Short mmCIF file of C-alpha atoms and ligand atoms in Angstrom, two decimals:
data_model
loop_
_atom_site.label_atom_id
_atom_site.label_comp_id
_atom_site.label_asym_id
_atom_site.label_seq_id
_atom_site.Cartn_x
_atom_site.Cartn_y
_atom_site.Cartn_z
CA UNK O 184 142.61 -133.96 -313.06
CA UNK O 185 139.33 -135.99 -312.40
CA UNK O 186 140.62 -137.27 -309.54
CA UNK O 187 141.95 -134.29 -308.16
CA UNK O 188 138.25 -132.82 -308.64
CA UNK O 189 136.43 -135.40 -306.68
CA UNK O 190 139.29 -135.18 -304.05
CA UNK O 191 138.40 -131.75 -303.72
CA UNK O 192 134.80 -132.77 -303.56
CA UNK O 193 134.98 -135.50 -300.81
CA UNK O 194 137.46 -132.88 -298.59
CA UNK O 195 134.98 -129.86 -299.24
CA UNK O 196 131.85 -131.73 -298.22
CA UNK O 197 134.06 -133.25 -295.60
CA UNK O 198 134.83 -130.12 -294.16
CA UNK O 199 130.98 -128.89 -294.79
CA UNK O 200 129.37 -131.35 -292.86
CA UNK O 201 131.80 -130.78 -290.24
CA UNK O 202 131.38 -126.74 -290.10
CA UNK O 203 129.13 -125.11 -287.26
CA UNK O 204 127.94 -121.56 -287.42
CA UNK O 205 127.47 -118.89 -290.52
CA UNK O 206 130.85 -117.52 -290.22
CA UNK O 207 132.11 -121.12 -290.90
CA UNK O 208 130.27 -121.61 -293.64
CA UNK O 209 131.07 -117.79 -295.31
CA UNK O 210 134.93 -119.15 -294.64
CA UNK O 211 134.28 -122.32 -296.26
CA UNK O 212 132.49 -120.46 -299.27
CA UNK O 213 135.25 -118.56 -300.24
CA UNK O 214 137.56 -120.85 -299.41
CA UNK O 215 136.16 -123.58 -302.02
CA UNK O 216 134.41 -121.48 -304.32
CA UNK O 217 136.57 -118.04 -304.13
CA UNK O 218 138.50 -116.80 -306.80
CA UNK O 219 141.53 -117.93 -305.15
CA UNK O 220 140.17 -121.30 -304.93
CA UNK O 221 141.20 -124.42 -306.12
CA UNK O 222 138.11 -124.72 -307.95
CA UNK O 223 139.21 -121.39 -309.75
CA UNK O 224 142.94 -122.88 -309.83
CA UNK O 225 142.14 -126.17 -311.72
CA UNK O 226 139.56 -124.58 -313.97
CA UNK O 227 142.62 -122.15 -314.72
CA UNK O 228 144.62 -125.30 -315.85
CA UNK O 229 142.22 -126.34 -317.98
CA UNK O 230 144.40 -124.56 -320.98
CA UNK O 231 146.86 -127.25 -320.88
CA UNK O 232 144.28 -130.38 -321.90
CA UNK O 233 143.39 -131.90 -325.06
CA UNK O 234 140.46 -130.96 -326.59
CA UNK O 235 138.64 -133.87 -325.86
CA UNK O 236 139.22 -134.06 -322.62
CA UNK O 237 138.48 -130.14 -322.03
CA UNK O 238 134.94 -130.57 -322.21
CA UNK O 239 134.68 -133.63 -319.90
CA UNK O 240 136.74 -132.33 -317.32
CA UNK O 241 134.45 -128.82 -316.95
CA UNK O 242 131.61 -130.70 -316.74
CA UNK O 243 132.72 -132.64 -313.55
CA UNK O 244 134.59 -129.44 -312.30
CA UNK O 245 130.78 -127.75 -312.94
CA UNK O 246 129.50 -130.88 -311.20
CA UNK O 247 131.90 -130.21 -308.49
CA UNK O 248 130.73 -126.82 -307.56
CA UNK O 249 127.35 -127.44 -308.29
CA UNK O 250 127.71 -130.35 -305.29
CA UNK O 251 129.59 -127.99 -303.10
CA UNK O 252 126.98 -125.12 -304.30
CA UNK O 253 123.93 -126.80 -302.86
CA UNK O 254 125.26 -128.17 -299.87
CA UNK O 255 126.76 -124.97 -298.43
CA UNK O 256 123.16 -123.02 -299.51
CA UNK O 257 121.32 -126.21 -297.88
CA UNK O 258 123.28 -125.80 -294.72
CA UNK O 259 122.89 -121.94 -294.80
CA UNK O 260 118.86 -121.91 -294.88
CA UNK O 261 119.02 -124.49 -291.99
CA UNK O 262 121.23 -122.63 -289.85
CA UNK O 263 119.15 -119.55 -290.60
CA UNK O 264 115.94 -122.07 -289.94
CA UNK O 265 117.43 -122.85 -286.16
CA UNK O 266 118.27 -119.30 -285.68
CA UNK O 267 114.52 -118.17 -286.44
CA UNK O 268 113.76 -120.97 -284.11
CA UNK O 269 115.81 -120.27 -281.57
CA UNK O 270 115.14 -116.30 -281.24
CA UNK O 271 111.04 -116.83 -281.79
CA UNK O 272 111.18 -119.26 -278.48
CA UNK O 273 113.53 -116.29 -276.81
CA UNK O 274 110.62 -113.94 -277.43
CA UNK O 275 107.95 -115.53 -277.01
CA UNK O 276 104.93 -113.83 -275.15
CA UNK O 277 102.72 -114.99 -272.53
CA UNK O 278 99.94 -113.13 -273.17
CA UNK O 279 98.20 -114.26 -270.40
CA UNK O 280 100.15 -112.81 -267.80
CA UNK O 281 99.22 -110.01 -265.93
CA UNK O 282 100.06 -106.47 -266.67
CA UNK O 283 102.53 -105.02 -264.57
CA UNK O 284 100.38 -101.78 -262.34
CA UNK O 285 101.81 -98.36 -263.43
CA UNK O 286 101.13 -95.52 -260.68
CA UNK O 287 99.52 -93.10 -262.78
CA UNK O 288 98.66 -90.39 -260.19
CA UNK O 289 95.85 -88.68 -259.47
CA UNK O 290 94.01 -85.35 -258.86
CA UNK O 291 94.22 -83.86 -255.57
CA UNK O 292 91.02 -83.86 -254.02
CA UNK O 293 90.88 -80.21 -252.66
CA UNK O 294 91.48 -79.45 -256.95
CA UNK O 295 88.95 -81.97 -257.35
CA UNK O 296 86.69 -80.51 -254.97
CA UNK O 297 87.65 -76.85 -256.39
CA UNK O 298 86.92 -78.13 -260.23
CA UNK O 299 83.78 -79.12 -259.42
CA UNK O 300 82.86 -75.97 -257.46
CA UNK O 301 84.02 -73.83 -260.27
CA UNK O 302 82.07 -76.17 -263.22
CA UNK O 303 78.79 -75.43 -261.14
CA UNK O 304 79.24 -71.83 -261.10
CA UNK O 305 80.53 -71.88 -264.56
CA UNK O 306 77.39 -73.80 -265.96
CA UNK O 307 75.66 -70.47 -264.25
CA UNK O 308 77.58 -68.08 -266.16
CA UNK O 309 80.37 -67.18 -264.07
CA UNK O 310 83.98 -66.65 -264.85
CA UNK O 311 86.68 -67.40 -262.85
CA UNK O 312 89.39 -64.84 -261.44
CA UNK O 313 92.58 -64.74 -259.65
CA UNK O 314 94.21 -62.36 -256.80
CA UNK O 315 98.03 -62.41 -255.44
CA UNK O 316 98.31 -64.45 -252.33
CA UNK O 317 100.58 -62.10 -250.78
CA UNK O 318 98.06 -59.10 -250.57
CA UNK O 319 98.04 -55.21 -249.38
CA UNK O 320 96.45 -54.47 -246.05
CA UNK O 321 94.08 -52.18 -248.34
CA UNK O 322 92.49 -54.77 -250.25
CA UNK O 323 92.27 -57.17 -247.59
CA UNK O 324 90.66 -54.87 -245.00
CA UNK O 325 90.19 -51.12 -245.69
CA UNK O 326 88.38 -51.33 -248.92
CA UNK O 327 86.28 -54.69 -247.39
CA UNK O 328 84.94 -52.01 -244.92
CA UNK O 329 87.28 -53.37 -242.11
CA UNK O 330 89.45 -49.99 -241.43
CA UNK O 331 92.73 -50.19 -239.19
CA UNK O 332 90.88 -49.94 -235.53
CA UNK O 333 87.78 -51.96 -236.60
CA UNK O 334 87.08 -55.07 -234.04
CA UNK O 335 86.11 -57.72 -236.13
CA UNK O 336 89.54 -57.46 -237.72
CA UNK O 337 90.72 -59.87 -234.25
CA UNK O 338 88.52 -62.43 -236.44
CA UNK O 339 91.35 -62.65 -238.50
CA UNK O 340 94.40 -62.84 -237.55
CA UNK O 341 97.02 -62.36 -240.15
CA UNK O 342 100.64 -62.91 -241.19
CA UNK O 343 102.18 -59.90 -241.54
CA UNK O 344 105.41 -59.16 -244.69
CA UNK O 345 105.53 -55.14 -243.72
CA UNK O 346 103.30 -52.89 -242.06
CA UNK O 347 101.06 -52.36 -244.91
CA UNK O 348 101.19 -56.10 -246.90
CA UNK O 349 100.02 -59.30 -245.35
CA UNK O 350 99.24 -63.13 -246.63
CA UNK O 351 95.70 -62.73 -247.04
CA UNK O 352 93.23 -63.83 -244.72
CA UNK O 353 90.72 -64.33 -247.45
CA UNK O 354 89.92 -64.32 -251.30
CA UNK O 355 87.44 -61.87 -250.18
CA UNK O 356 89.72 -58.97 -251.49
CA UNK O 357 89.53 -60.18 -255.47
CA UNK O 358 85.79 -58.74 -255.17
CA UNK O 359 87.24 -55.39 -255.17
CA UNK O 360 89.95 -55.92 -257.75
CA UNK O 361 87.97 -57.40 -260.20
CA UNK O 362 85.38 -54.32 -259.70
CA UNK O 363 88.13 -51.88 -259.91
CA UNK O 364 89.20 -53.77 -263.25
CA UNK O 365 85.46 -53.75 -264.90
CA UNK O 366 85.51 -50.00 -264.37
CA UNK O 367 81.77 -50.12 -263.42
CA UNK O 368 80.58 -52.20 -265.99
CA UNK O 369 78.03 -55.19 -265.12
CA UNK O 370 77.05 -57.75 -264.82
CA UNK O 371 79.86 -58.99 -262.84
CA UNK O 372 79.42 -62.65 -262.19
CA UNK O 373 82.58 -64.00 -260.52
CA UNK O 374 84.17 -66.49 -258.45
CA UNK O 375 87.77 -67.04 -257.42
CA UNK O 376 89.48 -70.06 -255.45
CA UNK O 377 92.62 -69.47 -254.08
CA UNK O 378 94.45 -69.99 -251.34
CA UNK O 379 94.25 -67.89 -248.16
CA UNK O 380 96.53 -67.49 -244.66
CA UNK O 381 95.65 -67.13 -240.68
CA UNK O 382 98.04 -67.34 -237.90
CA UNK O 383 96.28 -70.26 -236.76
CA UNK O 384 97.13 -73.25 -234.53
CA UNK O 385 96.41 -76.29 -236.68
CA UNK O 386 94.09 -78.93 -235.58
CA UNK O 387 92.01 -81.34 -236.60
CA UNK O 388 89.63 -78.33 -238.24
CA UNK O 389 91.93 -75.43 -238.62
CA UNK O 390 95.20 -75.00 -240.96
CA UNK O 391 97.21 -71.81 -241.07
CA UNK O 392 96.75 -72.35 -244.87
CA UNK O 393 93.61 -73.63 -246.32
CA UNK O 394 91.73 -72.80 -249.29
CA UNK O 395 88.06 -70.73 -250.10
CA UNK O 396 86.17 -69.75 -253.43
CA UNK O 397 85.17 -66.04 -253.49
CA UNK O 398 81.81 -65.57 -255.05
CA UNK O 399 80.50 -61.96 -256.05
CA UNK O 400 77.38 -60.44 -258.36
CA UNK O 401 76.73 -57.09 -259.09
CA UNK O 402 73.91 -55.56 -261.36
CA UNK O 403 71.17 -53.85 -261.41
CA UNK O 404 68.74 -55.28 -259.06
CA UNK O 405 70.24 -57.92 -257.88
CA UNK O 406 68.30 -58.91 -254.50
CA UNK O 407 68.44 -61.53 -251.39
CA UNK O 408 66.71 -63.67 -253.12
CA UNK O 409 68.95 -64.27 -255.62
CA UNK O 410 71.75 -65.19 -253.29
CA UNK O 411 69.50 -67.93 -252.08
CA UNK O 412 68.46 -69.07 -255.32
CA UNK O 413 71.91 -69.50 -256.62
CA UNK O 414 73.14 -70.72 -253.49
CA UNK O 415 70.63 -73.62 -253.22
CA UNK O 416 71.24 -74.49 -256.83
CA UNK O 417 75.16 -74.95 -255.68
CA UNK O 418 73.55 -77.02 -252.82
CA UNK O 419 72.41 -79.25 -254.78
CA UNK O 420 74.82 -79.66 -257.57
CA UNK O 421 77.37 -80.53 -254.69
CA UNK O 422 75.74 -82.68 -252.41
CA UNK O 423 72.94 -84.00 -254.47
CA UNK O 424 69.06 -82.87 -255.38
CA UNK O 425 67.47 -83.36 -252.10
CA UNK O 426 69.50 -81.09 -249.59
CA UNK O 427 67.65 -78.07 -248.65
CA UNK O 428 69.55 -74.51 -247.33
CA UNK O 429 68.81 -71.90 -244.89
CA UNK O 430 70.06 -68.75 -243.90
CA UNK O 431 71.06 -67.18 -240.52
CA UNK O 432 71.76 -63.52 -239.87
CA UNK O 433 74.92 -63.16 -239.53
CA UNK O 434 77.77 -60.66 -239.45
CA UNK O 435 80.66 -59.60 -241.70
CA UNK O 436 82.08 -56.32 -242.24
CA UNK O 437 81.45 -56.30 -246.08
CA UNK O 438 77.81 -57.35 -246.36
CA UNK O 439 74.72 -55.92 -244.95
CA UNK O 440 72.65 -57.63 -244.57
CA UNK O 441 74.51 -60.63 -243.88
CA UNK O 442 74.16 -64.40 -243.10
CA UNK O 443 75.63 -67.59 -242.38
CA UNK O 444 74.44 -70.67 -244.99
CA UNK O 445 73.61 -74.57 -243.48
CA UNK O 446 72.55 -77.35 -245.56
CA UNK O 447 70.39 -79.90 -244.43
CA UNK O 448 72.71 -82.24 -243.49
CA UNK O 449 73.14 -84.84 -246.18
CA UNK O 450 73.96 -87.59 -243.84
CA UNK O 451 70.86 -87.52 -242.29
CA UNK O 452 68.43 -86.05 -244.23
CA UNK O 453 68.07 -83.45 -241.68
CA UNK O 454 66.76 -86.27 -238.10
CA UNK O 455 69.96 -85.02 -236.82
CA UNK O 456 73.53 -87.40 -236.70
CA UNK O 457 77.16 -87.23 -235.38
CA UNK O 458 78.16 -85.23 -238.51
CA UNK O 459 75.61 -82.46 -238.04
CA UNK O 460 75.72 -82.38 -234.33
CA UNK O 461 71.98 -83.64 -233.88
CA UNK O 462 71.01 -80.47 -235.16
CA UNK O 463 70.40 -81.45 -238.80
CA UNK O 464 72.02 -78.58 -240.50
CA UNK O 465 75.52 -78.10 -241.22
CA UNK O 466 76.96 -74.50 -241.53
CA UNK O 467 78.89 -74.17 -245.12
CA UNK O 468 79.76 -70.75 -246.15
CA UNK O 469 79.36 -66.44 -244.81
CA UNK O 470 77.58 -64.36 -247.76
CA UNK O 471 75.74 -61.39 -247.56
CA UNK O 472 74.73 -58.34 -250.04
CA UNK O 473 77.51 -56.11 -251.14
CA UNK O 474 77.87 -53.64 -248.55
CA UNK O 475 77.81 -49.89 -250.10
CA UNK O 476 81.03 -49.19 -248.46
CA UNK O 477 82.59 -51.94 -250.58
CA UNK O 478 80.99 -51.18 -253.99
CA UNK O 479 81.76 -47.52 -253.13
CA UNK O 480 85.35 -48.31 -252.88
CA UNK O 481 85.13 -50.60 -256.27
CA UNK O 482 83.60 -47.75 -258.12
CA UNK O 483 80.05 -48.99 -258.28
CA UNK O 484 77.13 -46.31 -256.98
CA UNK O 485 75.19 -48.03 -254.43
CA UNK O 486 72.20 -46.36 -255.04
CA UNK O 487 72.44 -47.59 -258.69
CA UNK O 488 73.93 -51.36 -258.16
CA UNK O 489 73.65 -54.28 -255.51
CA UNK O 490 75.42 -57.42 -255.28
CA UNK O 491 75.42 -60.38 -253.27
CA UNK O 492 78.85 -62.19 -252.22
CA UNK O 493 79.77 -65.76 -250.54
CA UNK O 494 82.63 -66.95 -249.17
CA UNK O 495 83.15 -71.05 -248.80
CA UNK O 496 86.00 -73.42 -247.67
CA UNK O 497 86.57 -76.33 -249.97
CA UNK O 498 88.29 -78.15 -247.22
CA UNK O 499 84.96 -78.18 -245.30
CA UNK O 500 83.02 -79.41 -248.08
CA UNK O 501 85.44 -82.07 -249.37
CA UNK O 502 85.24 -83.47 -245.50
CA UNK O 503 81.51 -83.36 -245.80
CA UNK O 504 81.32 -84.63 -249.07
CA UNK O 505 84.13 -87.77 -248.73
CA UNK O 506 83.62 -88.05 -244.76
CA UNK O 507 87.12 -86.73 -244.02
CA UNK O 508 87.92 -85.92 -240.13
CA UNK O 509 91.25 -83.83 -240.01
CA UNK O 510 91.60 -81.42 -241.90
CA UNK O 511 95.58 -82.08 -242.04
CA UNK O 512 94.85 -84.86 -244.36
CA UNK O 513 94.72 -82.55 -247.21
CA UNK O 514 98.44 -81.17 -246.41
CA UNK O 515 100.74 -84.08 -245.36
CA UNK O 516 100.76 -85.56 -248.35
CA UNK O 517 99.82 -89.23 -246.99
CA UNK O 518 99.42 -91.41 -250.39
CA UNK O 519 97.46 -93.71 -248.86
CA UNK O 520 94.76 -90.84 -247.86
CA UNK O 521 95.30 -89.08 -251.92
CA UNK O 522 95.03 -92.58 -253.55
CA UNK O 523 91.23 -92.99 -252.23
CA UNK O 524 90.46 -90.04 -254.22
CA UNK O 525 92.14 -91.13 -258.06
CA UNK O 526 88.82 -91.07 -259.95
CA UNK O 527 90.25 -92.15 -263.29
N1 LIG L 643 85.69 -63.66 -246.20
C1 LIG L 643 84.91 -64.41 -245.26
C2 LIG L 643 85.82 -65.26 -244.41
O1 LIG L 643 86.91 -65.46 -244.74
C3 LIG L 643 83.91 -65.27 -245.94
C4 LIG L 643 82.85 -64.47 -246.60
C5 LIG L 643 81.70 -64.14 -245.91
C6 LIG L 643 83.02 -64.00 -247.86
C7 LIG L 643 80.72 -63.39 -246.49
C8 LIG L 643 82.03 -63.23 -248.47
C9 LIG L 643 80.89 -62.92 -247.74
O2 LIG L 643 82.13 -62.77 -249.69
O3 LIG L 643 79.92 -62.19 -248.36
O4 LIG L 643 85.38 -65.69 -243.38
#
């Protein structure tokens, strides 16, 4: 029986050294140490010795699968060694690679130019309103003081959906919606971006969609000069500390008084240059005082309130500001012209 246990032995560590691979050695486990071993078997025989030789021959069959015991756990933790080893140099990490670039996006610059127009006039205690795009011929004209056969209607020419609704022409008609909503109440301190509509050819400096920010105050006493004092401060905030504005009469329907705004051009500094023409000023936005027609018609007594208004093109300023020569640039989507403009 001895020699049928070191047999065993010499075939088991035989067939150990030989085996390649966990699954090999969980087969070779079983197979030696199982309960349907040999191992198992001969230990089961064991009833049949002497007892003298009982105790002899369990402590070589102990020895036995002590031997075969250690070697299959020994060749277990290496296997499990290499296999660390092997997936650590799959994985490893160059850390000193560069990152691949992710396109992240960015703002559009007419938003960007319109965020930055609205956080100036916020900071000055205005909110911001909205008006639908497609608009009635009432609120765009009539109650603007532009009535059916007036002229300067020509100025604007205007897509038409019926007889009495149109695309607006300007965000000029929110001034009397948001007056009709405050039901008389003041101060109303309010500006609203938006996009507006003309039957326009497009060129390098018109689009038959573009964009403005509608700016209207009404109170009690509110007077020229602050229109000019709030519009310089905008001035300023936008183009920087040093630009100076001035004011030419001008016309529009819905102001009286009313006048045409230039900044000194920033370019410049006012010698005169390409951008501004040689003049030195540069023509940015229409305003005027509320005329009493148009409060009238938002339910605000003239003889109690005034106002002051402004209407300005973002597209304009954004080409001043960032240098930009077609207007189309802002509509055809070019990625190379919106990637300039990712400020992040
Ligand atoms: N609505 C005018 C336009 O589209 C711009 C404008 C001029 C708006 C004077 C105003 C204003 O509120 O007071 O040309």
């Amino acid at each position: 029986m001895k020699e049928r246990l070191n047999e065993l032995k010499q075939i088991a560590l035989g067939e150990l050294e030989a085996a390649i691979g966990s699954q090999r050695l969980s087969e070779l486990r079983v197979k030696y140490l199982g309960k349907k071993g040999p191992l198992t078997e001969i230990l089961r025989g064991m009833g049949t010795l002497s007892a003298e030789e009982r105790p002899l021959i369990g402590q070589v069959a102990n020895e036995v699968r002590q031997v075969i015991e250690e070697v299959l756990d020994a060749k277990q933790a290496e296997l499990k060694r290499e296999e660390t080893n092997k997936r650590l140099e799959s994985e490893t990490i160059d850390v000193t690679l560069t990152g691949r670039h992710a396109s992240i996006g960015a703002v559009h610059p007419l938003t960007q130019t319109i965020q930055e127009i609205e956080d100036i006039f916020v900071g000055m205690g205005y909110t911001v309103e909205e008006g639908p795009e497609v608009e009635q011929d009432y609120y765009n004209f009539e109650a603007l003081n532009l009535p059916k056969d007036h002229p300067a209607r020509d100025m604007q020419d205007s897509f038409y959906v019926t007889e009495e609704m149109l695309l607006r022409t300007h965000t000029s008609p929110v001034q009397v919606r948001t007056m009709e909503r405050r039901k008389g109440e003041v101060p109303v301190k309010i500006i609203c971006p938006g996009k507006v509509y003309r039957r326009d050819e497009d060129d390098a400096t018109h689009s038959h969609q573009f964009m403005q920010v509608e700016g209207l105050v009404i109170d009690k006493g509110i007077r020229m000069s602050d229109l000019k004092g709030t519009l310089l401060q905008f001035a300023r905030e936008m183009f920087g500390g040093d630009v100076n504005i001035r004011l030419r009469p001008s016309f529009f329907p819905f102001t009286e008084p009313s006048a045409e705004v230039d900044i000194s051009c920033m370019m410049c500094g006012g010698s005169g240059c390409r951008t501004c023409k040689g003049s030195g000023w540069i023509e940015i936005l229409g305003s005027g005082m509320v005329h009493p027609n148009v409060l009238r018609a938002g339910g605000y007594d003239p003889e109690v309130y005034s106002g002051f208004a402004f209407g300005m093109g973002p597209e304009r300023i954004a080409m001043l500001k960032y240098g930009v020569d077609d207007i189309r640039h802002f509509y055809t989507n070019d990625l190379r012209f919106l990637g300039q403009f990712n400020r992040i």
